[in-house]
Coordinates of C-alpha atoms in Angstrom, one line a residue:
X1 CA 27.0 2.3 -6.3
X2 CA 26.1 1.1 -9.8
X3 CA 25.9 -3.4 -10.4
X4 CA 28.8 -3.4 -12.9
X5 CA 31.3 -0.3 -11.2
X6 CA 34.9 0.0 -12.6
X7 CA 37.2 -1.4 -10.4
X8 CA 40.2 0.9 -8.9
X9 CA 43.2 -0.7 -7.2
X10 CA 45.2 1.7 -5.1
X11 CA 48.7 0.5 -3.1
X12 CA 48.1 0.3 0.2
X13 CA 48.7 3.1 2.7
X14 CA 46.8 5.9 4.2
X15 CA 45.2 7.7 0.6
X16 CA 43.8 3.7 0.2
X17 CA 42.6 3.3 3.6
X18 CA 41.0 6.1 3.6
X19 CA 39.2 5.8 -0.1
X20 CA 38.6 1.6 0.9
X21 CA 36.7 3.1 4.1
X22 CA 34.6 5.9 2.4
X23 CA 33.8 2.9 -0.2
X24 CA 32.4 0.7 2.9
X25 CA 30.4 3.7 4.0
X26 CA 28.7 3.8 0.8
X27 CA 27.8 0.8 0.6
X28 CA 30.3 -0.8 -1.4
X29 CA 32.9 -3.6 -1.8
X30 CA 36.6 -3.5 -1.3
X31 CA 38.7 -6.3 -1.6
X32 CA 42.0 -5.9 0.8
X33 CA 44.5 -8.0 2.4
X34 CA 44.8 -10.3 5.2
X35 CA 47.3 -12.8 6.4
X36 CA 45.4 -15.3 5.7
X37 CA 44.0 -14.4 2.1
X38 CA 42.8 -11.2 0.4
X39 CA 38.8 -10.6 1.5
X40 CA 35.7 -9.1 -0.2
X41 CA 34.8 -6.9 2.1
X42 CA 31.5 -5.3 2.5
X43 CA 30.0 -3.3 5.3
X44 CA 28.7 -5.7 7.7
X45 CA 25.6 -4.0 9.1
X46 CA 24.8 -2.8 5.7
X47 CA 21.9 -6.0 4.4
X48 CA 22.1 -4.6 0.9
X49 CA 25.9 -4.0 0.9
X50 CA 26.2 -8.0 2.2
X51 CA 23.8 -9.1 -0.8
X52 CA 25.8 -7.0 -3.2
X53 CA 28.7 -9.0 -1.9
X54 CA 27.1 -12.2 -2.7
X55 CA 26.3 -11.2 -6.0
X56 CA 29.9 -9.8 -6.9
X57 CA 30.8 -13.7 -5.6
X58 CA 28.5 -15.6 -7.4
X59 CA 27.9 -17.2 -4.7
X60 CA 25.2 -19.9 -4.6
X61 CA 23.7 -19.9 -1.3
X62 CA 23.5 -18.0 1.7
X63 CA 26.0 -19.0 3.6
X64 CA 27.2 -17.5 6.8
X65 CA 30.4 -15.0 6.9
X66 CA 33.1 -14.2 8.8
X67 CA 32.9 -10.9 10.6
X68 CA 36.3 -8.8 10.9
X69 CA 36.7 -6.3 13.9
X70 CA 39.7 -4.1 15.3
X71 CA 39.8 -5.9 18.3
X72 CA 38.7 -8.2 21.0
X73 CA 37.3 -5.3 22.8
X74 CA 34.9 -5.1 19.6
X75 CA 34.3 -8.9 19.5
X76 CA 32.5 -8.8 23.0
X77 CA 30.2 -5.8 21.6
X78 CA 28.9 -8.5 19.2
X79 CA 28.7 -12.0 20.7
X80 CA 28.5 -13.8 24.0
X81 CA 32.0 -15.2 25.4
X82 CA 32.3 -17.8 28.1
X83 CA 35.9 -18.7 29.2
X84 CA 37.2 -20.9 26.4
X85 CA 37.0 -18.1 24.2
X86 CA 38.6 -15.7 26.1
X87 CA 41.5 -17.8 26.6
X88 CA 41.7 -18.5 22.5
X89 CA 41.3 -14.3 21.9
X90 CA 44.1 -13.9 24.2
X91 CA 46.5 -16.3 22.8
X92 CA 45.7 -16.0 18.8
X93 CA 43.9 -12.5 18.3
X94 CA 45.1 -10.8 15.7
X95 CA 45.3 -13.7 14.1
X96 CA 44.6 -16.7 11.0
X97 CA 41.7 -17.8 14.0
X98 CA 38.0 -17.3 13.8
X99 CA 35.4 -17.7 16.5
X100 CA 32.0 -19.0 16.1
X101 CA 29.6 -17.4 19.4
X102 CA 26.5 -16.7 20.7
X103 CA 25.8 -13.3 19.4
X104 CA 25.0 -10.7 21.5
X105 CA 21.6 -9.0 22.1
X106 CA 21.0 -6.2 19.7
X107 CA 24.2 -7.0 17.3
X108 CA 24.0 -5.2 14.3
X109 CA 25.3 -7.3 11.9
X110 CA 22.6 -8.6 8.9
X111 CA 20.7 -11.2 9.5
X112 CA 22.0 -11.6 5.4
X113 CA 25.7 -11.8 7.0
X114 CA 24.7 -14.2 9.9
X115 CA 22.7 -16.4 7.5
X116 CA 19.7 -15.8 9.8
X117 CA 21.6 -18.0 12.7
X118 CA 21.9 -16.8 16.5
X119 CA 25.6 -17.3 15.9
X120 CA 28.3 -14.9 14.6
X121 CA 31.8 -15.8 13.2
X122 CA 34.3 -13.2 14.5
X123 CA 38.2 -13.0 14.1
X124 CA 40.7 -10.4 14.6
X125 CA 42.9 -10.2 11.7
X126 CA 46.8 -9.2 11.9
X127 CA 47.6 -8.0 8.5
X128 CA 48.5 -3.9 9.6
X129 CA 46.6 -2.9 6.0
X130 CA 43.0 -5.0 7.5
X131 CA 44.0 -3.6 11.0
X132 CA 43.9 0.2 9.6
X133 CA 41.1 -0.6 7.3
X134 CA 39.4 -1.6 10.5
X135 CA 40.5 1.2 12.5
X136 CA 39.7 3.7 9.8
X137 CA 35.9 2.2 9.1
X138 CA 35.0 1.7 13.1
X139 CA 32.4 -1.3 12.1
X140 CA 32.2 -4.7 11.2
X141 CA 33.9 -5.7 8.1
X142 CA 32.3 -9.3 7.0
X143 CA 35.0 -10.5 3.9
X144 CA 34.3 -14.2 2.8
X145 CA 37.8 -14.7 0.2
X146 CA 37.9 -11.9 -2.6
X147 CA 37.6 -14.9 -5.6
X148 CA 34.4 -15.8 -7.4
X149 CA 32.7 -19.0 -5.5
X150 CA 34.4 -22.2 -6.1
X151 CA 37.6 -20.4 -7.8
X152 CA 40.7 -20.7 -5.8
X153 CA 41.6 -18.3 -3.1
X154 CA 43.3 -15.0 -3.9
X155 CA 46.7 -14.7 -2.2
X156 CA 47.3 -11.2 -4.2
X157 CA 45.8 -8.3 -5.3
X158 CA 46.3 -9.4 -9.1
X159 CA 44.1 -12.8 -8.0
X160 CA 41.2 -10.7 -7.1
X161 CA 41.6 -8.7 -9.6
X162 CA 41.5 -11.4 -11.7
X163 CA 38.4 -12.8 -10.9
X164 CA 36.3 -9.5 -9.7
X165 CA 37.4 -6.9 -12.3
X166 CA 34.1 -4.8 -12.9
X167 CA 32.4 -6.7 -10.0
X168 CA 33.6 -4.7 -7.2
X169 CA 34.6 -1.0 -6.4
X170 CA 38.1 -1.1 -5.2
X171 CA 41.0 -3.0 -4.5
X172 CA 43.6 -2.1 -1.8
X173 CA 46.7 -3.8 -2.9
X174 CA 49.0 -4.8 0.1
X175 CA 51.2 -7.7 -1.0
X176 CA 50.9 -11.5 -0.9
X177 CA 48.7 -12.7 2.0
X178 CA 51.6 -14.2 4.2
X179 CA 50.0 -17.1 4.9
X180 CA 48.2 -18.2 2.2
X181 CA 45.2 -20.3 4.2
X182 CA 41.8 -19.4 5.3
X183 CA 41.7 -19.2 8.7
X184 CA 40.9 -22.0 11.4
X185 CA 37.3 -21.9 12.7
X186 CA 36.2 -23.0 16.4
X187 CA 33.2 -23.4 17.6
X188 CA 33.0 -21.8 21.5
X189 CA 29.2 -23.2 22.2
X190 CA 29.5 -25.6 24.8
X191 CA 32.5 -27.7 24.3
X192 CA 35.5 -26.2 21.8
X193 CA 35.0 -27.6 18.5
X194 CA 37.2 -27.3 15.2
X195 CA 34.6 -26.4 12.5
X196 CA 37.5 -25.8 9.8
X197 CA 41.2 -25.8 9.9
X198 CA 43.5 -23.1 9.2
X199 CA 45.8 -21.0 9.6
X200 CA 46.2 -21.9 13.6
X201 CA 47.4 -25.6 14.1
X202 CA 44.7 -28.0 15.9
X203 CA 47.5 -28.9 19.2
X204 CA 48.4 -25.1 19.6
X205 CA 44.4 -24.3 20.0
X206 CA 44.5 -27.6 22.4
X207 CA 47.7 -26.6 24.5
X208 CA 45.7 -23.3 25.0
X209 CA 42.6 -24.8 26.2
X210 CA 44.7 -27.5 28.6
X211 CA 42.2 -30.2 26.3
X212 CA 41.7 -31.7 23.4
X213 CA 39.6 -30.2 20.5
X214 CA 36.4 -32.0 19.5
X215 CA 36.1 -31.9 16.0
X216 CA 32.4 -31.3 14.2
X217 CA 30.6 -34.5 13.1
X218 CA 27.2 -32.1 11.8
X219 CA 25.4 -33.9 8.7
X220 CA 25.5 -32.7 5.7
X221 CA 22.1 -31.6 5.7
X222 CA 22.4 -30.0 9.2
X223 CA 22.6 -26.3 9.7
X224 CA 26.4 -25.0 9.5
X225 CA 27.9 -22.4 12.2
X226 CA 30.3 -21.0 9.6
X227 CA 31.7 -20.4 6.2
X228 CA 33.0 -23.7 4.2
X229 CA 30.0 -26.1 5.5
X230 CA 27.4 -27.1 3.4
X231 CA 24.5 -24.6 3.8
X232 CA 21.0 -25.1 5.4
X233 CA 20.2 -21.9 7.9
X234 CA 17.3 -20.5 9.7
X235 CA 14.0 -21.6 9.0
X236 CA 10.7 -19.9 10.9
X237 CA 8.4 -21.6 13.1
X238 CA 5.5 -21.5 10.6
X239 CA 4.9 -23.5 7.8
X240 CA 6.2 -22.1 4.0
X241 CA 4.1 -22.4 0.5
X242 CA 6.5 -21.5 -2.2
X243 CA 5.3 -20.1 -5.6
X244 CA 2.6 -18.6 -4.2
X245 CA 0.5 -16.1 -6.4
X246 CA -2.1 -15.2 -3.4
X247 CA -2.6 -16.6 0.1
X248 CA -5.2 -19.4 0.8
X249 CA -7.2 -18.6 4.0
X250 CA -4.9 -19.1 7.3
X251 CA -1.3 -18.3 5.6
X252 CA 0.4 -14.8 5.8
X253 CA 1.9 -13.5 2.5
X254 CA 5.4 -12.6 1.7
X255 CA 5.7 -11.2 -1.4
X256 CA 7.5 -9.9 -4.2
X257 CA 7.1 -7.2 -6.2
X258 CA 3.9 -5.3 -6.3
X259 CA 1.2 -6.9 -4.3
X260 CA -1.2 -4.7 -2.6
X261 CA -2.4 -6.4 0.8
X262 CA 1.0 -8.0 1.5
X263 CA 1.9 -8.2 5.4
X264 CA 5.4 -8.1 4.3
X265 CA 7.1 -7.7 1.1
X266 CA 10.8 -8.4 0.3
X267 CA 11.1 -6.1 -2.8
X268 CA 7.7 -4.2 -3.7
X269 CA 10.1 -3.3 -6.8
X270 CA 10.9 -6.5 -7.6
X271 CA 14.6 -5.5 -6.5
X272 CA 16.5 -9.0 -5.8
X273 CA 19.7 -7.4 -3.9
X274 CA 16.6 -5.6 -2.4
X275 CA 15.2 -9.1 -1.2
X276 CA 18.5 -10.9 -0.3
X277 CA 19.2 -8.2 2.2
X278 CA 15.3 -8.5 3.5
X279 CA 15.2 -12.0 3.2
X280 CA 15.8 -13.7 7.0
X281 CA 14.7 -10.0 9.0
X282 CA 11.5 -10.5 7.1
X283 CA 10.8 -14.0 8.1
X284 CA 11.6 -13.6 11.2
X285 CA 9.4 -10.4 11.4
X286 CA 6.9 -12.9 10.3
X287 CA 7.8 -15.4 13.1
X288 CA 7.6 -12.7 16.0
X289 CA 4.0 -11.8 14.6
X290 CA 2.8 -15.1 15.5
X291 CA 2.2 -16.0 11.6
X292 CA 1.2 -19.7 11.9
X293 CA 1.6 -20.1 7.7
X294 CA 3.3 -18.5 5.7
X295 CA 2.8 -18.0 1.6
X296 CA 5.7 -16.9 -0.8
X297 CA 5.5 -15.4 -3.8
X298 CA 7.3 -16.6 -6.7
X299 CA 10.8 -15.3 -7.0
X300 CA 12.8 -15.2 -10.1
X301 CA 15.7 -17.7 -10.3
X302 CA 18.4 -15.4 -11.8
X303 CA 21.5 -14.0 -9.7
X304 CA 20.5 -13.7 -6.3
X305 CA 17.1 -15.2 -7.2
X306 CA 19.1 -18.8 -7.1
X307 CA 20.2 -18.5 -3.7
X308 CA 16.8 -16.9 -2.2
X309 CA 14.9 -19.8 -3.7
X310 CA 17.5 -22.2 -2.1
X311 CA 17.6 -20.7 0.7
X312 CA 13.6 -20.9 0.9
X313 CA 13.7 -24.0 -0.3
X314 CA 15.5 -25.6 3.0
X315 CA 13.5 -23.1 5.0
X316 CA 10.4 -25.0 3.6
X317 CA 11.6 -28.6 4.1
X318 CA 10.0 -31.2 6.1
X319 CA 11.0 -30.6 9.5
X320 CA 12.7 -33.6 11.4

């Protein structure tokens, strides 16, 4: 897929379904519908594909997205569900609701996609064109809203149009979004907690779960469980140096571009979609080798170089 690919938008039905899954397979992005909105949708066990999505956003950190599957049957294959969840799949999948869970051992969504957290965000959407799509692809789908960051959500194909002409590789044009809102987030990790609201009222979510829903209270500054939520994510045991052009004695050095001698290296090409999509597997390759320090090299602060150095940024903070 080239950076800057001409953008095709097809009406939906089975031609688009199939040419939006053959897209996914290759790595590319698709925007399609949803009840809720229209999403960017990329292939979610693709890294690269994730950080091309990023990119195509504009997006200024790393935030963690929303994984789509076919069904609840799928769901399980990713994350861990306890009771409260099952009950909430039952009564709202497919459906405007999204579910933030354990994930399961050996998921293969990104690290990118998960923001390097243990968690995964999983809904079940109801629009038939996303349900085919779905069917037709047989993976995760992760699609954050098909709009540029910070631009308001696209309800129509002609919105994401709009903002992603020449940005992504296809456009599967099914409609308005019925509904019009992203959808409503709960947290299943101990007690139910609303994390954003949506497209599925607060009381109908409580009348499911016979209780009332707690509502999160996280700092700002605290690490979010899901899309909307202000961004601090996964940060590796050992101690970071940032800007670092070789390794003092004790730390292990992540690099970029060529470096000869490197344990790991995020783009020996100096790639930065390359390093996104390497970014969080990397680290915690790092972690798992016992590295007690941990040296960066300097990464360039252009597209996707903003949001790696922000993201390494918070990784290098002060722990509390």
């Amino acid at each position: 897929m080239t950076a800057e690919p001409r953008t095709r938008m097809i009406e939906a039905g089975p031609e688009a379904i199939a040419a939006a899954a053959d897209c996914l397979r290759a790595g590319g992005l698709v925007a399609f519908p949803t009840e809720t909105v229209y999403g960017l949708g990329a292939d979610a066990t693709n890294g690269p594909a994730v950080a091309r999505l990023y990119a195509a956003k504009g997006r200024p950190a790393f935030n963690p997205l929303i994984s789509h599957v076919a069904d609840a049957g799928a769901a399980e294959r990713l994350a861990v569900f306890n009771d409260d969840a099952r009950r909430l799949a039952a009564a709202f999948w497919p459906g405007p609701l999204t579910l933030v869970l354990p994930k399961a051992p050996g998921c293969p969504v990104s690290d990118l996609a998960l923001a390097g957290l243990d968690t995964i965000a999983l809904r079940v959407p109801a629009h038939p064109t996303a349900h085919a799509l779905l069917a037709a692809f047989g993976k995760p789908i992760v699609a954050p809203s098909a709009n540029r960051s910070g631009h308001v959500s696209p309800t129509t194909a002609q919105h994401a149009m709009g903002d992603l002409r020449g940005r992504i590789d296809l456009i599967v044009d099914g409609g308005a979004a019925p509904v019009g809102v992203e959808s409503t987030i709960v947290a299943c990790l101990g007690t139910p907690t609303l994390l954003r609201p949506g497209g599925v009222a607060r009381e109908d979510i409580a009348r499911v779960l016979g209780q009332s829903l707690e509502s999160d209270e996280t700092p700002d500054d605290d690490a979010p469980l899901a899309p909307g939520m202000m961004t601090s994510h996964y940060a590796p045991k050992a101690a970071l140096r940032l800007n670092a052009r070789e390794p003092r004695e004790g730390e292990t050095l992540l690099a970029f571009g060529p470096h000869a001698g490197a344990a790991m290296n995020l783009s020996p090409g100096g790639d930065l979609i390359e390093a996104a999509a390497n970014l969080f597997s990397h680290l915690r390759a790092l972690d798992a080798a016992g590295a007690r320090a941990i040296a960066v090299s300097p990464i360039p602060r252009d597209g996707l170089g903003e949001a790696i150095n922000d993201r390494l940024a918070r990784a290098a903070a002060p722990r509390r």
